[in-house]
mmCIF file with all atom_site columns, C-alpha atoms in Angstrom:
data_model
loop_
_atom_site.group_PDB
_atom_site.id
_atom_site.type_symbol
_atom_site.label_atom_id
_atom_site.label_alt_id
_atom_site.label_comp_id
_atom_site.label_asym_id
_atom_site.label_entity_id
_atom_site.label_seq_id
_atom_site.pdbx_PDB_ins_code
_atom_site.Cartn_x
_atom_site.Cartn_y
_atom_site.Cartn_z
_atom_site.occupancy
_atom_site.B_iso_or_equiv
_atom_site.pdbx_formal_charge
_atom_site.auth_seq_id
_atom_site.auth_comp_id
_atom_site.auth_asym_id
_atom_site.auth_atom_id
_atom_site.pdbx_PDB_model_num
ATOM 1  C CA . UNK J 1 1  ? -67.825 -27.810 45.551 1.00 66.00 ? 1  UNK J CA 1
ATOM 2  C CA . UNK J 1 2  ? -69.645 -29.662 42.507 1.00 86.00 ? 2  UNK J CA 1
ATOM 3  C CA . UNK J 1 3  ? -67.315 -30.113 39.093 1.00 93.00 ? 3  UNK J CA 1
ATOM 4  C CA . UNK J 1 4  ? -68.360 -28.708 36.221 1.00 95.00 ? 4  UNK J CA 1
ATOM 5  C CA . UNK J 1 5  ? -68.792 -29.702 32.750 1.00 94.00 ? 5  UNK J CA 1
ATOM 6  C CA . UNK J 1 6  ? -68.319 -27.975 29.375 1.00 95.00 ? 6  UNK J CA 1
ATOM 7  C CA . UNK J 1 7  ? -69.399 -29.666 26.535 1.00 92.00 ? 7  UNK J CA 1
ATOM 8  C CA . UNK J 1 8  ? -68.625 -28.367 22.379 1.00 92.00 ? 8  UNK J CA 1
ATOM 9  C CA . UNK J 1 9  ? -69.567 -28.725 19.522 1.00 90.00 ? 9  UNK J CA 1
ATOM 10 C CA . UNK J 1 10 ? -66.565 -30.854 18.067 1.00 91.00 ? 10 UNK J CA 1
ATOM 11 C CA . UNK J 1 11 ? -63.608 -32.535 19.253 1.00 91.00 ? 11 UNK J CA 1
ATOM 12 C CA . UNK J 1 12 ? -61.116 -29.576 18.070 1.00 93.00 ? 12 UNK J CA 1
ATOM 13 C CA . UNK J 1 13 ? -62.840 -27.180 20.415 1.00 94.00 ? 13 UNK J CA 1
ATOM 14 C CA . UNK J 1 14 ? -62.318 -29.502 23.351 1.00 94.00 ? 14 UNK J CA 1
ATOM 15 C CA . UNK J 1 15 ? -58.425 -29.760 22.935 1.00 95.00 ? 15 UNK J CA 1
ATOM 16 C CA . UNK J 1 16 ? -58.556 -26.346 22.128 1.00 96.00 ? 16 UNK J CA 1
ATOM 17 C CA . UNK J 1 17 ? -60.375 -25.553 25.020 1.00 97.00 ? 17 UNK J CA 1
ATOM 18 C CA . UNK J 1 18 ? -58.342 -27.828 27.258 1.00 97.00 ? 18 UNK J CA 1
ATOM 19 C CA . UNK J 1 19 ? -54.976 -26.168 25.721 1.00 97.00 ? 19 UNK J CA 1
ATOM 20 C CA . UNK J 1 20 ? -55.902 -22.767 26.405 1.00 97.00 ? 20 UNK J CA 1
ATOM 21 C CA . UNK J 1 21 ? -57.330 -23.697 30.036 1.00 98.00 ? 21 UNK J CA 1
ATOM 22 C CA . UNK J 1 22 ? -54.180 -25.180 31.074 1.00 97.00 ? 22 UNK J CA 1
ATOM 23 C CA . UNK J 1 23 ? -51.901 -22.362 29.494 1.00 97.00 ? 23 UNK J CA 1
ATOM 24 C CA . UNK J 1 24 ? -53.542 -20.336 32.431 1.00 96.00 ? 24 UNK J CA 1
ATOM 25 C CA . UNK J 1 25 ? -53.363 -22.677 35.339 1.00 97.00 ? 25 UNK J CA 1
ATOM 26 C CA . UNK J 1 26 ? -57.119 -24.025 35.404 1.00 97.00 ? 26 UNK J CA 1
ATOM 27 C CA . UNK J 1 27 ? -57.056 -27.596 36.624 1.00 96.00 ? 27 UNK J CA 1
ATOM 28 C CA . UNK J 1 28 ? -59.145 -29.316 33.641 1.00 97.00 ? 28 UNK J CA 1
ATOM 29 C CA . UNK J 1 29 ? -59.649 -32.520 32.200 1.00 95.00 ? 29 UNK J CA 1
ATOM 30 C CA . UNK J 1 30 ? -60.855 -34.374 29.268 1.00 94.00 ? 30 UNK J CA 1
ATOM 31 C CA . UNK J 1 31 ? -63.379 -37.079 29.932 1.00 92.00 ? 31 UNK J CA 1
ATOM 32 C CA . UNK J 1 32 ? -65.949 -38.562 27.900 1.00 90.00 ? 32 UNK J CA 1
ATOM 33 C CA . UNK J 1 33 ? -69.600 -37.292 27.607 1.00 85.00 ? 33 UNK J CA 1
ATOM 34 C CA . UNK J 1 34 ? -71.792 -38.804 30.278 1.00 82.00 ? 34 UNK J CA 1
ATOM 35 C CA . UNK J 1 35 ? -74.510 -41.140 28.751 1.00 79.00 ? 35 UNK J CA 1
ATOM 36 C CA . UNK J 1 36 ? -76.719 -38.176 30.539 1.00 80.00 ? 36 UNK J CA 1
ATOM 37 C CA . UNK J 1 37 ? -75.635 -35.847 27.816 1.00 80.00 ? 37 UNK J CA 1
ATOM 38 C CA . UNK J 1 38 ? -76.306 -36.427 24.134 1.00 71.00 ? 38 UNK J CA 1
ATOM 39 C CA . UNK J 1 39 ? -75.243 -32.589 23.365 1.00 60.00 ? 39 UNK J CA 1
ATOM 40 C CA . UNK J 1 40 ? -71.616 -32.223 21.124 1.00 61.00 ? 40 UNK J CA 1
ATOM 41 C CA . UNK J 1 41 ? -68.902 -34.138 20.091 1.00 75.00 ? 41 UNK J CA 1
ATOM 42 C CA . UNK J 1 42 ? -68.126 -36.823 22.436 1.00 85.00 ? 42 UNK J CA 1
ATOM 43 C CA . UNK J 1 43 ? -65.935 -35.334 24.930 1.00 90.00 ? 43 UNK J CA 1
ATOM 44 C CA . UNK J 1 44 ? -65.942 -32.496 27.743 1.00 93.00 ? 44 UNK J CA 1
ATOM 45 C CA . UNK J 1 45 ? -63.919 -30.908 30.000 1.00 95.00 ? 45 UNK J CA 1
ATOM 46 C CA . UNK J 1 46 ? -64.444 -31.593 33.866 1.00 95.00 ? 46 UNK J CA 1
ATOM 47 C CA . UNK J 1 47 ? -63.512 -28.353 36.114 1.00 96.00 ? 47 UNK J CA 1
ATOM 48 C CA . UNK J 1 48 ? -64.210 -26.596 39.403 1.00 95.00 ? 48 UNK J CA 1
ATOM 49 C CA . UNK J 1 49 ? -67.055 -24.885 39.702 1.00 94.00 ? 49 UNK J CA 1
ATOM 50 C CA . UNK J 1 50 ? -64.971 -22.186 41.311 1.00 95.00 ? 50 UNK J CA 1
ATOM 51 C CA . UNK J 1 51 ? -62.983 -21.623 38.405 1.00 97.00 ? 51 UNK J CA 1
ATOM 52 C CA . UNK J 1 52 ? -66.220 -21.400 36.045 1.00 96.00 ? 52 UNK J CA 1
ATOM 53 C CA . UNK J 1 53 ? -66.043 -17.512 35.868 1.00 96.00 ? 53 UNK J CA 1
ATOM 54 C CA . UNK J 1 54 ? -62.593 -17.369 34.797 1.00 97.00 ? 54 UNK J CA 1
ATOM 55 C CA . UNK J 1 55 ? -62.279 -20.738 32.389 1.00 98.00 ? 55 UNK J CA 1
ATOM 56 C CA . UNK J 1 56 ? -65.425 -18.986 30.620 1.00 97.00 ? 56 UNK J CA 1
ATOM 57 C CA . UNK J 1 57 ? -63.863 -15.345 30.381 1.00 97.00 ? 57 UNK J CA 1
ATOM 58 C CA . UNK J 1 58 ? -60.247 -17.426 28.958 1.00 97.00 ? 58 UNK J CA 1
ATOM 59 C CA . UNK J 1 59 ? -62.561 -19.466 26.274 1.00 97.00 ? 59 UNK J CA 1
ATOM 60 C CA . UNK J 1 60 ? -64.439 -15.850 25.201 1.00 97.00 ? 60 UNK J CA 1
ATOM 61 C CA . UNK J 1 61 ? -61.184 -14.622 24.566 1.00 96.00 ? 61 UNK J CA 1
ATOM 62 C CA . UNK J 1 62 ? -60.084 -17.550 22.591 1.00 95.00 ? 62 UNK J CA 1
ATOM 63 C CA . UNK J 1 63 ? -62.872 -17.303 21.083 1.00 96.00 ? 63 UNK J CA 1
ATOM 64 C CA . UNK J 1 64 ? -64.229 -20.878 21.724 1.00 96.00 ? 64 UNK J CA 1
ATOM 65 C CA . UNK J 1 65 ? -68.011 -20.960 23.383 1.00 93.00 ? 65 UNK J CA 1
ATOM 66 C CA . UNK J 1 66 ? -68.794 -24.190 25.016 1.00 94.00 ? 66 UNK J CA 1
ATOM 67 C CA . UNK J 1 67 ? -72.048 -25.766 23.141 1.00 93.00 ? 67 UNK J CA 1
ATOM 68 C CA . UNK J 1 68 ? -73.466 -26.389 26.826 1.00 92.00 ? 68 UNK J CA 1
ATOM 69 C CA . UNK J 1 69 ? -72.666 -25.960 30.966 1.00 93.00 ? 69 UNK J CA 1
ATOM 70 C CA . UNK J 1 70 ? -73.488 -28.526 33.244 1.00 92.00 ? 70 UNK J CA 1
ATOM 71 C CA . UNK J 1 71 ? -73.124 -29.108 36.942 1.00 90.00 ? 71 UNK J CA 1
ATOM 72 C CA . UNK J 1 72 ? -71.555 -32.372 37.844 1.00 75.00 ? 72 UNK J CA 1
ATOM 73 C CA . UNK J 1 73 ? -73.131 -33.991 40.951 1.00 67.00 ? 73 UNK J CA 1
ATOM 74 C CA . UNK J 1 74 ? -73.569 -37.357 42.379 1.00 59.00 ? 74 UNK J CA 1
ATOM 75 C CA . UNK J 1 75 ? -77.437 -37.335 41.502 1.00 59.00 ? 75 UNK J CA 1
ATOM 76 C CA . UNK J 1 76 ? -77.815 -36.342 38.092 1.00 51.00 ? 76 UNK J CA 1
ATOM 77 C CA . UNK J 1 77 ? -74.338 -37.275 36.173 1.00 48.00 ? 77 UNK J CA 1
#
């Protein structure tokens, strides 16, 4: 399964983000942006792809949108 990356539109989003994730038991990390992203603030947070559907639904809630969704693989990032 390929990792997945959420990027935002500022650094307080990403902690945010990362806080919230972690309250609910989603395995998340900071990392920063891959030179193949210019989009946000700097940094992202690395996740499963499996637990895409739910880390999204948690962020709604919180009301934090990532400013873009990309699929980690060997190839492109």
């Amino acid at each position: 399964m390929e990792d997945i990356l959420f990027t935002f539109h500022n650094t307080h989003h990403s902690i945010m983000a990362e806080s919230l994730l972690l309250g609910e038991k989603i395995s998340v990390k900071v990392m920063p942006m891959p030179e193949a992203i210019t989009a946000g603030c700097g940094l992202c947070l690395r996740l499963q792809e499996g637990d895409c559907p739910k880390a999204l639904e948690i962020l709604k809630q919180g009301s934090i949108i990532p400013r873009g969704i990309f699929k980690k693989d060997s190839r492109n990032i």
